[in-house]
């Protein structure tokens, strides 16, 4: 197996804060590695060091001679005025450098410079660079290479950076949160690209579907120890659970031994001095090992929502445009209690604008929102809260209240206790906000949102920068959340876990309500596209025979009808079982009161059977 990179004894700290120490592992040709660790453990810093963008405190990164590495940072930064083409020519690749030099030489008009630049273009095989770049950008839906980067959205800037990284097809890719700020369809395109690519890969991502489908190796950093698993994310989860069970068994053994040794130490005060020193040393070592806390440091989201009444809120004929761009056109909807809604659509379709209008941060052009009296919103913004970077973490809570009262006054916490529930230990609460990692800032924002016990949560890209462990706990909380939820997310696993239906914004002002989660919508959308393509091919081929054209086209079940059809079969079975039980009761010699009550129910069951059987027959004609 060919070794691409060897990382030896990598250590990095900022001030008193140790990110990681003595990290050692190798990367072989063909590895597709995902790094998994909690927020604040220095994952992005480690990638920057391996990519050569930052120096470690100690340790080495040794690359194979001639290895070409493509690095995608989490937040690409560009100088004002940089165009899309300029950004792509900044890539540290022979072809990009050759094209940049050639363009400068042409602008100078110097024949000698032009001759040298032409030679570099030949050596780098860069004459088709701009054509290949245009094609790749088009796949990523960037069509104008002259656009200034500072006019683009975060998702568009990420796509340009991605194109610049992939274009030269480097032997190894180092990607830091590559799916952040991308549309769902672009994420799926990238997923397919990396799955087929022969490039060796090292990446950090919180997207669990992405990890599971792309990676063949997972590296976990836990308590400054490194664990490597040869398999995808699902395999890693199983093996990690086995590791935890083994650690728990070992801890039980250590604590049992410690109890015996503690008893000996107490009973033998005179004899201790004469005993072998190794036994006393071993006792102190046992004490240290027994104090390990195997339970993961977890966000504690045991917070109930406040009471929410029957009237939630209504959208009445909402319209919104920005110039010629229509965001919403005559949109009306009545939200129900406990509804969990996901919003999807391409970047620029108006997802964030939709919820900003609801929150009163952006004015609609027409229509109105009617909000119920008991609704208490909790808004998690994609842009994050405006924390003062020169304040400490605990100030983010004490600036709002000296005491946190949740569950309608049922539980009270000091600011220190509240922050501890969100994995901020007392020492970390004194850190300046400017020193927090992106994930730690997200946890702090989550703490400030939930401290008000909202009963209507609006979450705009809440999964960005959160570690996988915190995401799992957030999903569990939202699944049990006794209130309403609107969420925008590019995390497919997250959407599948918590939403019961989707608003699909098509970018023309229309909103389609889909009854299901993201995977169900994707299956329906793929099937619809296949039907459309098949219909197009048939219309483009030879004319269909007259007899075939005269036959009526058989209608297919819609996705919603298919789900109804499947549920009807189960409902009919239950109704027939209940019918049989009631008939058995009639023949059992039951009392007249029981017979009278059962007769009323029997009539209702028979009526329901008639209605559902008719509907089942109607749908079965189309199935």
Coordinates of C-alpha atoms in Angstrom, one line a residue, residues 6-537:
X6 CA 2.8 10.5 7.4
X7 CA 1.8 12.7 10.3
X8 CA 4.1 12.2 13.3
X9 CA 3.7 13.7 16.8
X10 CA 1.6 16.7 15.7
X11 CA 0.9 19.1 18.6
X12 CA -0.8 22.5 18.6
X13 CA -2.0 24.9 21.2
X14 CA -3.2 28.5 21.4
X15 CA -2.0 30.1 24.7
X16 CA -3.0 27.8 27.5
X17 CA -5.5 25.9 25.4
X18 CA -4.2 22.6 24.1
X19 CA -6.0 21.6 20.9
X20 CA -4.3 18.3 20.2
X21 CA -1.0 16.6 21.3
X22 CA 1.2 14.0 19.8
X23 CA -1.2 13.0 16.9
X24 CA 0.3 10.3 14.7
X25 CA -1.3 8.6 11.7
X26 CA -0.6 7.7 8.1
X27 CA -2.6 8.3 4.9
X28 CA -2.3 5.7 2.1
X29 CA -3.2 6.0 -1.5
X30 CA -6.9 5.4 -2.0
X31 CA -7.9 6.3 1.6
X32 CA -11.0 8.4 1.9
X33 CA -10.8 9.5 5.5
X34 CA -13.3 11.4 7.6
X35 CA -12.1 13.0 10.8
X36 CA -14.7 12.9 13.7
X37 CA -14.2 14.9 16.9
X38 CA -16.0 17.3 19.2
X39 CA -16.1 21.0 18.6
X40 CA -13.1 22.9 19.8
X41 CA -10.6 20.0 19.4
X42 CA -8.8 21.6 16.5
X43 CA -10.1 19.7 13.5
X44 CA -9.8 22.7 11.1
X45 CA -6.4 23.6 12.5
X46 CA -5.2 20.1 12.0
X47 CA -6.3 20.2 8.3
X48 CA -4.5 23.5 7.8
X49 CA -1.3 22.1 9.2
X50 CA -1.5 19.0 7.1
X51 CA -2.2 21.2 4.0
X52 CA 0.9 23.3 4.8
X53 CA -1.2 26.5 5.6
X54 CA -0.2 26.7 9.3
X55 CA 2.8 25.5 11.4
X56 CA 2.4 23.1 14.3
X57 CA 4.0 23.6 17.7
X58 CA 5.9 20.4 17.2
X59 CA 5.7 17.3 15.0
X60 CA 6.1 16.7 11.3
X61 CA 4.0 16.1 8.1
X62 CA 5.9 14.2 5.5
X63 CA 4.4 13.9 2.0
X64 CA 5.4 11.6 -0.8
X65 CA 7.6 13.4 -3.3
X66 CA 5.6 15.1 -6.0
X67 CA 2.3 14.8 -4.2
X68 CA -0.2 17.3 -5.5
X69 CA -2.6 18.4 -2.7
X70 CA -5.9 20.4 -3.2
X71 CA -7.1 22.2 0.0
X72 CA -10.6 23.6 0.5
X73 CA -10.8 25.8 3.6
X74 CA -14.0 26.0 5.6
X75 CA -14.4 29.7 4.9
X76 CA -12.6 30.8 1.8
X77 CA -11.5 34.5 2.0
X78 CA -11.0 36.7 -1.1
X79 CA -9.7 40.3 -1.5
X80 CA -12.3 42.9 -2.5
X81 CA -12.7 43.1 -6.3
X82 CA -11.6 39.5 -6.9
X83 CA -13.6 38.0 -9.8
X84 CA -14.6 34.3 -10.1
X85 CA -11.9 33.8 -12.7
X86 CA -9.3 35.5 -10.5
X87 CA -10.2 33.3 -7.5
X88 CA -9.8 30.1 -9.6
X89 CA -6.4 31.4 -10.9
X90 CA -5.2 31.8 -7.3
X91 CA -5.2 28.0 -6.9
X92 CA -1.7 26.6 -6.2
X93 CA -1.6 24.4 -9.3
X94 CA 0.8 24.5 -12.3
X95 CA -2.1 25.1 -14.8
X96 CA -3.6 27.9 -12.8
X97 CA -0.2 29.6 -12.3
X98 CA 0.6 29.2 -16.0
X99 CA -2.7 30.8 -17.1
X100 CA -2.3 33.6 -14.7
X101 CA 1.2 34.3 -15.9
X102 CA 0.0 34.1 -19.6
X103 CA -2.8 36.6 -19.0
X104 CA -0.3 39.1 -17.3
X105 CA 2.2 38.6 -20.2
X106 CA -0.5 39.4 -22.8
X107 CA -1.5 42.5 -20.9
X108 CA 2.1 43.7 -20.7
X109 CA 2.6 43.2 -24.5
X110 CA 6.2 42.1 -23.8
X111 CA 7.2 39.5 -26.5
X112 CA 9.8 37.9 -24.2
X113 CA 7.3 37.5 -21.4
X114 CA 4.7 36.1 -23.8
X115 CA 7.2 33.6 -25.1
X116 CA 8.1 32.4 -21.6
X117 CA 4.4 32.3 -20.6
X118 CA 3.6 30.3 -23.7
X119 CA 6.2 27.8 -22.8
X120 CA 4.7 27.4 -19.3
X121 CA 1.3 26.9 -20.8
X122 CA 2.7 24.1 -23.0
X123 CA 4.4 22.4 -20.0
X124 CA 1.3 22.6 -17.8
X125 CA -1.1 21.5 -20.6
X126 CA -3.1 24.6 -19.7
X127 CA -4.5 25.7 -23.0
X128 CA -7.9 24.2 -22.2
X129 CA -7.8 25.4 -18.6
X130 CA -10.5 28.0 -19.0
X131 CA -12.8 25.7 -21.0
X132 CA -12.5 23.0 -18.3
X133 CA -13.1 25.6 -15.6
X134 CA -16.2 27.0 -17.4
X135 CA -17.6 23.4 -17.7
X136 CA -17.0 22.6 -14.0
X137 CA -18.4 25.9 -12.8
X138 CA -21.5 25.3 -14.9
X139 CA -22.0 22.0 -13.2
X140 CA -21.9 24.0 -9.9
X141 CA -24.3 26.6 -11.4
X142 CA -21.8 29.4 -11.6
X143 CA -22.1 30.8 -15.1
X144 CA -20.4 34.2 -15.1
X145 CA -16.6 34.1 -14.4
X146 CA -16.4 37.9 -14.4
X147 CA -18.6 38.3 -11.3
X148 CA -16.9 39.9 -8.3
X149 CA -16.7 37.4 -5.5
X150 CA -17.9 39.9 -2.9
X151 CA -21.3 40.0 -4.8
X152 CA -21.8 36.2 -4.4
X153 CA -23.6 34.4 -1.6
X154 CA -21.7 32.2 0.9
X155 CA -22.9 29.1 -1.0
X156 CA -21.7 30.5 -4.4
X157 CA -18.3 31.5 -2.9
X158 CA -18.0 27.9 -1.6
X159 CA -18.8 26.5 -5.0
X160 CA -16.2 28.7 -6.7
X161 CA -13.6 27.6 -4.1
X162 CA -14.6 24.0 -4.7
X163 CA -14.2 24.3 -8.5
X164 CA -10.7 25.8 -8.0
X165 CA -9.8 22.9 -5.7
X166 CA -11.1 20.1 -8.0
X167 CA -10.2 21.5 -11.4
X168 CA -6.6 20.3 -11.5
X169 CA -7.6 16.8 -10.2
X170 CA -5.0 16.7 -7.5
X171 CA -3.8 13.3 -6.1
X172 CA -5.0 14.2 -2.7
X173 CA -7.9 16.4 -1.5
X174 CA -8.1 18.0 2.0
X175 CA -11.6 19.4 2.5
X176 CA -12.9 21.3 5.5
X177 CA -16.7 21.1 5.8
X178 CA -17.2 20.9 2.0
X179 CA -21.0 20.6 2.3
X180 CA -21.5 23.8 4.4
X181 CA -23.6 26.4 2.6
X182 CA -24.1 24.2 -0.5
X183 CA -27.5 23.4 -2.0
X184 CA -28.7 19.8 -1.5
X185 CA -28.4 19.0 -5.2
X186 CA -24.8 20.3 -5.2
X187 CA -24.0 18.2 -2.2
X188 CA -25.3 15.1 -4.0
X189 CA -23.3 16.0 -7.1
X190 CA -20.1 16.4 -4.9
X191 CA -20.9 13.1 -3.1
X192 CA -21.1 11.3 -6.5
X193 CA -17.9 13.0 -7.7
X194 CA -15.9 12.0 -4.6
X195 CA -17.2 8.5 -4.6
X196 CA -16.1 7.9 -8.2
X197 CA -12.8 9.9 -7.9
X198 CA -9.5 8.1 -7.5
X199 CA -8.1 10.9 -5.4
X200 CA -7.1 10.2 -1.8
X201 CA -9.3 12.2 0.6
X202 CA -9.0 13.7 4.1
X203 CA -12.0 15.7 5.2
X204 CA -13.9 17.1 8.2
X205 CA -17.7 17.2 7.8
X206 CA -20.7 16.9 10.0
X207 CA -22.8 15.5 7.1
X208 CA -23.4 11.8 8.2
X209 CA -24.9 10.6 4.9
X210 CA -21.8 12.2 3.2
X211 CA -19.4 10.4 5.5
X212 CA -21.2 7.1 5.2
X213 CA -21.3 7.1 1.4
X214 CA -17.9 8.6 0.6
X215 CA -15.5 7.5 3.3
X216 CA -13.7 4.1 3.7
X217 CA -12.0 5.1 6.9
X218 CA -13.0 7.1 9.9
X219 CA -10.5 8.7 12.4
X220 CA -11.9 9.7 15.7
X221 CA -10.1 12.1 18.1
X222 CA -11.4 11.5 21.7
X223 CA -9.8 12.9 24.8
X224 CA -6.6 13.6 22.8
X225 CA -6.4 9.9 21.7
X226 CA -6.7 8.9 18.1
X227 CA -8.8 5.9 17.0
X228 CA -8.8 4.6 13.4
X229 CA -11.6 2.5 11.8
X230 CA -11.4 0.9 8.4
X231 CA -14.9 1.3 7.2
X232 CA -17.7 3.9 6.6
X233 CA -19.5 6.0 9.2
X234 CA -22.1 3.3 10.1
X235 CA -19.3 0.8 10.7
X236 CA -17.5 3.3 12.9
X237 CA -20.5 3.8 15.0
X238 CA -20.8 0.1 15.7
X239 CA -17.1 -0.3 16.6
X240 CA -17.2 2.8 18.7
X241 CA -20.0 1.3 20.8
X242 CA -18.0 -1.9 21.2
X243 CA -15.0 0.3 22.4
X244 CA -17.2 2.1 24.9
X245 CA -18.5 -1.2 26.3
X246 CA -14.9 -2.6 26.7
X247 CA -13.8 0.6 28.4
X248 CA -16.8 0.4 30.8
X249 CA -15.9 -3.2 31.7
X250 CA -12.2 -2.2 32.3
X251 CA -13.3 0.7 34.5
X252 CA -15.5 -1.6 36.6
X253 CA -12.5 -3.9 37.1
X254 CA -10.2 -1.0 38.1
X255 CA -12.8 0.4 40.6
X256 CA -13.3 -3.1 42.2
X257 CA -9.5 -3.4 42.6
X258 CA -9.3 0.1 44.0
X259 CA -11.9 -0.8 46.6
X260 CA -9.8 -3.7 47.9
X261 CA -6.6 -1.6 47.8
X262 CA -8.2 1.3 49.6
X263 CA -9.3 -1.1 52.4
X264 CA -5.7 -2.4 52.7
X265 CA -4.4 1.2 52.9
X266 CA -6.8 2.0 55.7
X267 CA -6.2 -1.1 57.7
X268 CA -2.5 -1.2 57.5
X269 CA -1.2 2.3 58.5
X270 CA 1.8 0.7 60.3
X271 CA 2.6 -1.9 57.7
X272 CA 2.4 0.5 54.8
X273 CA 6.0 1.7 55.3
X274 CA 7.3 -1.8 55.1
X275 CA 5.3 -2.8 52.1
X276 CA 6.7 -2.7 48.6
X277 CA 6.7 0.8 47.2
X278 CA 5.3 -0.5 43.9
X279 CA 2.0 -1.4 45.6
X280 CA 1.5 2.1 47.0
X281 CA 2.4 3.6 43.6
X282 CA 0.0 1.2 42.0
X283 CA -2.8 2.3 44.4
X284 CA -2.3 5.9 43.4
X285 CA -2.3 4.9 39.7
X286 CA -5.6 3.0 40.3
X287 CA -7.2 6.1 41.9
X288 CA -6.2 8.2 38.9
X289 CA -7.6 5.6 36.4
X290 CA -10.8 5.2 38.3
X291 CA -11.6 8.9 38.1
X292 CA -12.1 8.7 34.3
X293 CA -15.6 9.8 33.2
X294 CA -16.7 7.5 30.4
X295 CA -19.9 9.3 29.8
X296 CA -19.3 11.6 26.8
X297 CA -19.5 15.3 27.5
X298 CA -22.9 16.0 26.1
X299 CA -25.1 18.9 25.5
X300 CA -28.1 18.5 27.9
X301 CA -31.2 19.6 26.1
X302 CA -33.7 18.4 28.7
X303 CA -35.8 21.6 28.3
X304 CA -39.5 21.6 27.7
X305 CA -41.3 24.1 25.6
X306 CA -43.8 26.5 27.1
X307 CA -47.5 26.0 26.5
X308 CA -48.8 26.7 23.0
X309 CA -52.4 27.3 22.3
X310 CA -54.6 26.0 19.4
X311 CA -54.0 29.1 17.3
X312 CA -50.4 29.1 16.1
X313 CA -50.0 31.4 13.1
X314 CA -51.4 32.0 9.6
X315 CA -49.9 33.3 6.5
X316 CA -52.4 35.2 4.4
X317 CA -51.6 36.0 0.7
X318 CA -47.9 36.7 1.4
X319 CA -46.0 38.2 -1.5
X320 CA -42.3 39.2 -1.7
X321 CA -40.0 40.2 -4.5
X322 CA -36.5 41.7 -4.9
X323 CA -36.6 43.5 -8.2
X324 CA -37.5 40.9 -10.8
X325 CA -36.8 38.0 -8.5
X326 CA -40.0 36.6 -7.0
X327 CA -39.6 35.0 -3.6
X328 CA -43.2 34.3 -2.7
X329 CA -46.4 34.8 -4.7
X330 CA -49.7 34.9 -2.9
X331 CA -48.7 32.3 -0.3
X332 CA -51.3 31.3 2.3
X333 CA -50.9 28.6 5.0
X334 CA -52.3 27.8 8.5
X335 CA -49.7 26.2 10.8
X336 CA -50.9 23.4 13.1
X337 CA -49.8 22.6 16.6
X338 CA -46.7 20.4 16.9
X339 CA -46.0 20.7 13.1
X340 CA -42.4 20.0 12.1
X341 CA -41.6 21.5 8.7
X342 CA -38.4 21.5 6.6
X343 CA -37.8 24.1 3.9
X344 CA -35.6 23.2 0.9
X345 CA -34.8 24.9 -2.3
X346 CA -31.7 26.1 -4.2
X347 CA -29.6 28.9 -2.9
X348 CA -31.4 32.2 -3.7
X349 CA -34.8 30.6 -3.7
X350 CA -35.8 32.6 -0.6
X351 CA -35.6 30.1 2.2
X352 CA -34.0 32.5 4.7
X353 CA -36.1 35.4 3.5
X354 CA -39.2 33.3 4.2
X355 CA -38.4 32.9 7.9
X356 CA -37.0 36.4 8.2
X357 CA -40.4 37.7 7.1
X358 CA -42.1 35.5 9.7
X359 CA -39.7 36.9 12.4
X360 CA -40.4 40.5 11.3
X361 CA -36.8 41.1 10.1
X362 CA -37.8 41.6 6.5
X363 CA -41.1 43.2 5.3
X364 CA -43.3 41.4 2.9
X365 CA -44.7 43.3 -0.1
X366 CA -48.2 42.1 0.5
X367 CA -50.3 40.0 2.8
X368 CA -50.0 39.5 6.5
X369 CA -48.9 37.1 9.3
X370 CA -51.4 36.4 12.1
X371 CA -49.5 35.1 15.2
X372 CA -51.3 33.4 18.1
X373 CA -51.1 35.0 21.6
X374 CA -49.3 32.0 23.2
X375 CA -46.6 31.7 20.6
X376 CA -43.1 32.2 21.9
X377 CA -40.5 32.1 19.1
X378 CA -36.9 30.8 19.4
X379 CA -34.9 31.9 16.3
X380 CA -31.5 30.4 15.5
X381 CA -30.1 32.5 12.7
X382 CA -27.6 31.2 10.0
X383 CA -25.6 34.4 10.4
X384 CA -25.3 33.7 14.2
X385 CA -25.9 36.1 17.1
X386 CA -24.0 39.3 17.4
X387 CA -21.9 38.4 20.4
X388 CA -19.4 40.9 21.6
X389 CA -16.0 39.2 20.9
X390 CA -14.4 41.0 23.9
X391 CA -16.8 39.6 26.4
X392 CA -16.6 36.3 28.2
X393 CA -18.8 33.3 27.5
X394 CA -20.7 33.6 30.7
X395 CA -21.5 37.3 29.8
X396 CA -23.6 36.0 26.9
X397 CA -26.1 34.6 29.5
X398 CA -25.8 37.2 32.3
X399 CA -26.4 40.1 29.9
X400 CA -29.9 38.6 29.5
X401 CA -30.7 37.4 33.0
X402 CA -29.1 36.6 36.3
X403 CA -31.2 33.4 36.4
X404 CA -32.5 31.1 33.7
X405 CA -36.0 30.0 34.2
X406 CA -37.3 27.3 31.9
X407 CA -40.3 25.0 31.6
X408 CA -42.6 27.9 32.5
X409 CA -40.8 28.5 35.8
X410 CA -40.5 24.8 36.6
X411 CA -36.7 24.8 36.7
X412 CA -34.2 27.5 37.5
X413 CA -30.5 27.6 36.7
X414 CA -27.7 30.0 37.4
X415 CA -25.9 31.2 34.3
X416 CA -23.0 28.9 35.2
X417 CA -25.3 25.9 35.6
X418 CA -27.1 26.6 32.3
X419 CA -23.8 26.9 30.3
X420 CA -22.6 23.6 31.8
X421 CA -25.6 21.9 30.2
X422 CA -24.2 23.0 26.9
X423 CA -20.7 21.6 27.5
X424 CA -19.1 24.8 28.8
X425 CA -17.2 23.8 31.9
X426 CA -16.6 26.6 34.5
X427 CA -13.1 27.3 33.2
X428 CA -14.4 27.5 29.6
X429 CA -17.1 30.0 30.7
X430 CA -14.4 32.5 31.4
X431 CA -12.9 32.4 27.9
X432 CA -13.3 35.3 25.6
X433 CA -15.9 34.8 22.9
X434 CA -13.4 35.7 20.2
X435 CA -11.4 32.6 21.1
X436 CA -14.3 30.1 20.5
X437 CA -14.4 27.8 17.6
X438 CA -17.2 27.9 15.1
X439 CA -18.9 24.9 16.8
X440 CA -18.5 26.4 20.3
X441 CA -20.2 29.6 19.1
X442 CA -23.1 27.6 17.7
X443 CA -23.5 25.9 21.1
X444 CA -23.5 29.3 22.8
X445 CA -26.1 30.5 20.4
X446 CA -28.2 27.4 21.0
X447 CA -28.0 28.1 24.8
X448 CA -29.3 31.6 24.4
X449 CA -32.1 30.5 22.1
X450 CA -33.4 27.7 24.4
X451 CA -33.1 29.7 27.7
X452 CA -36.4 31.4 26.8
X453 CA -38.3 28.1 26.6
X454 CA -39.7 28.7 23.1
X455 CA -42.7 26.8 21.8
X456 CA -42.1 27.6 18.1
X457 CA -38.5 27.0 17.0
X458 CA -37.2 28.5 13.7
X459 CA -33.8 27.1 12.8
X460 CA -31.8 28.4 9.9
X461 CA -29.0 26.0 9.1
X462 CA -28.5 24.9 12.7
X463 CA -26.2 22.0 11.7
X464 CA -23.4 24.2 10.4
X465 CA -20.3 23.8 12.5
X466 CA -21.9 21.5 15.2
X467 CA -20.1 18.3 15.9
X468 CA -21.8 15.0 15.1
X469 CA -22.3 14.1 18.8
X470 CA -24.1 17.4 19.5
X471 CA -26.2 17.0 16.3
X472 CA -27.5 13.6 17.5
X473 CA -28.6 15.1 20.8
X474 CA -30.2 18.1 19.1
X475 CA -32.1 15.6 16.8
X476 CA -33.4 13.7 19.8
X477 CA -34.5 16.9 21.5
X478 CA -36.4 18.1 18.3
X479 CA -38.0 14.7 17.8
X480 CA -39.6 15.1 21.3
X481 CA -40.1 18.8 21.1
X482 CA -43.7 19.7 22.1
X483 CA -44.1 22.7 19.9
X484 CA -43.8 23.8 16.3
X485 CA -40.6 23.7 14.3
X486 CA -39.5 25.2 11.0
X487 CA -36.0 24.2 9.9
X488 CA -33.8 25.1 6.9
X489 CA -30.9 22.6 6.5
X490 CA -28.6 21.1 3.9
X491 CA -28.1 18.1 6.2
X492 CA -30.2 15.3 4.7
X493 CA -29.8 13.0 7.7
X494 CA -31.0 15.9 10.0
X495 CA -34.1 16.5 7.8
X496 CA -34.9 12.8 7.6
X497 CA -34.8 12.6 11.4
X498 CA -37.1 15.4 12.4
X499 CA -39.5 16.8 9.8
X500 CA -42.9 15.4 8.8
X501 CA -43.3 17.5 5.6
X502 CA -41.4 19.9 3.4
X503 CA -41.9 23.2 1.8
X504 CA -40.1 23.1 -1.6
X505 CA -39.3 26.6 -2.9
X506 CA -38.9 26.4 -6.7
X507 CA -37.3 29.9 -7.1
X508 CA -40.2 31.4 -9.0
X509 CA -42.4 32.3 -6.0
X510 CA -44.2 29.0 -5.8
X511 CA -44.2 26.8 -2.6
X512 CA -45.0 23.1 -2.9
X513 CA -46.0 21.2 0.2
X514 CA -44.5 17.6 0.2
X515 CA -45.9 15.1 2.7
X516 CA -42.6 13.4 3.8
X517 CA -39.0 13.8 4.6
X518 CA -36.0 14.6 2.4
X519 CA -35.2 11.0 1.3
X520 CA -38.8 10.4 0.4
X521 CA -38.9 13.7 -1.6
X522 CA -35.7 12.8 -3.4
X523 CA -37.1 9.4 -4.4
X524 CA -40.3 11.0 -5.7
X525 CA -38.3 13.7 -7.5
X526 CA -36.0 11.2 -9.2
X527 CA -39.0 9.1 -10.3
X528 CA -40.7 12.3 -11.7
X529 CA -37.6 13.2 -13.6
X530 CA -37.3 9.7 -15.1
X531 CA -40.9 9.8 -16.2
X532 CA -40.3 13.3 -17.8
X533 CA -37.2 12.0 -19.6
X534 CA -39.0 8.9 -20.8
X535 CA -41.9 11.0 -22.1
X536 CA -39.4 13.3 -23.9
X537 CA -37.6 10.4 -25.6

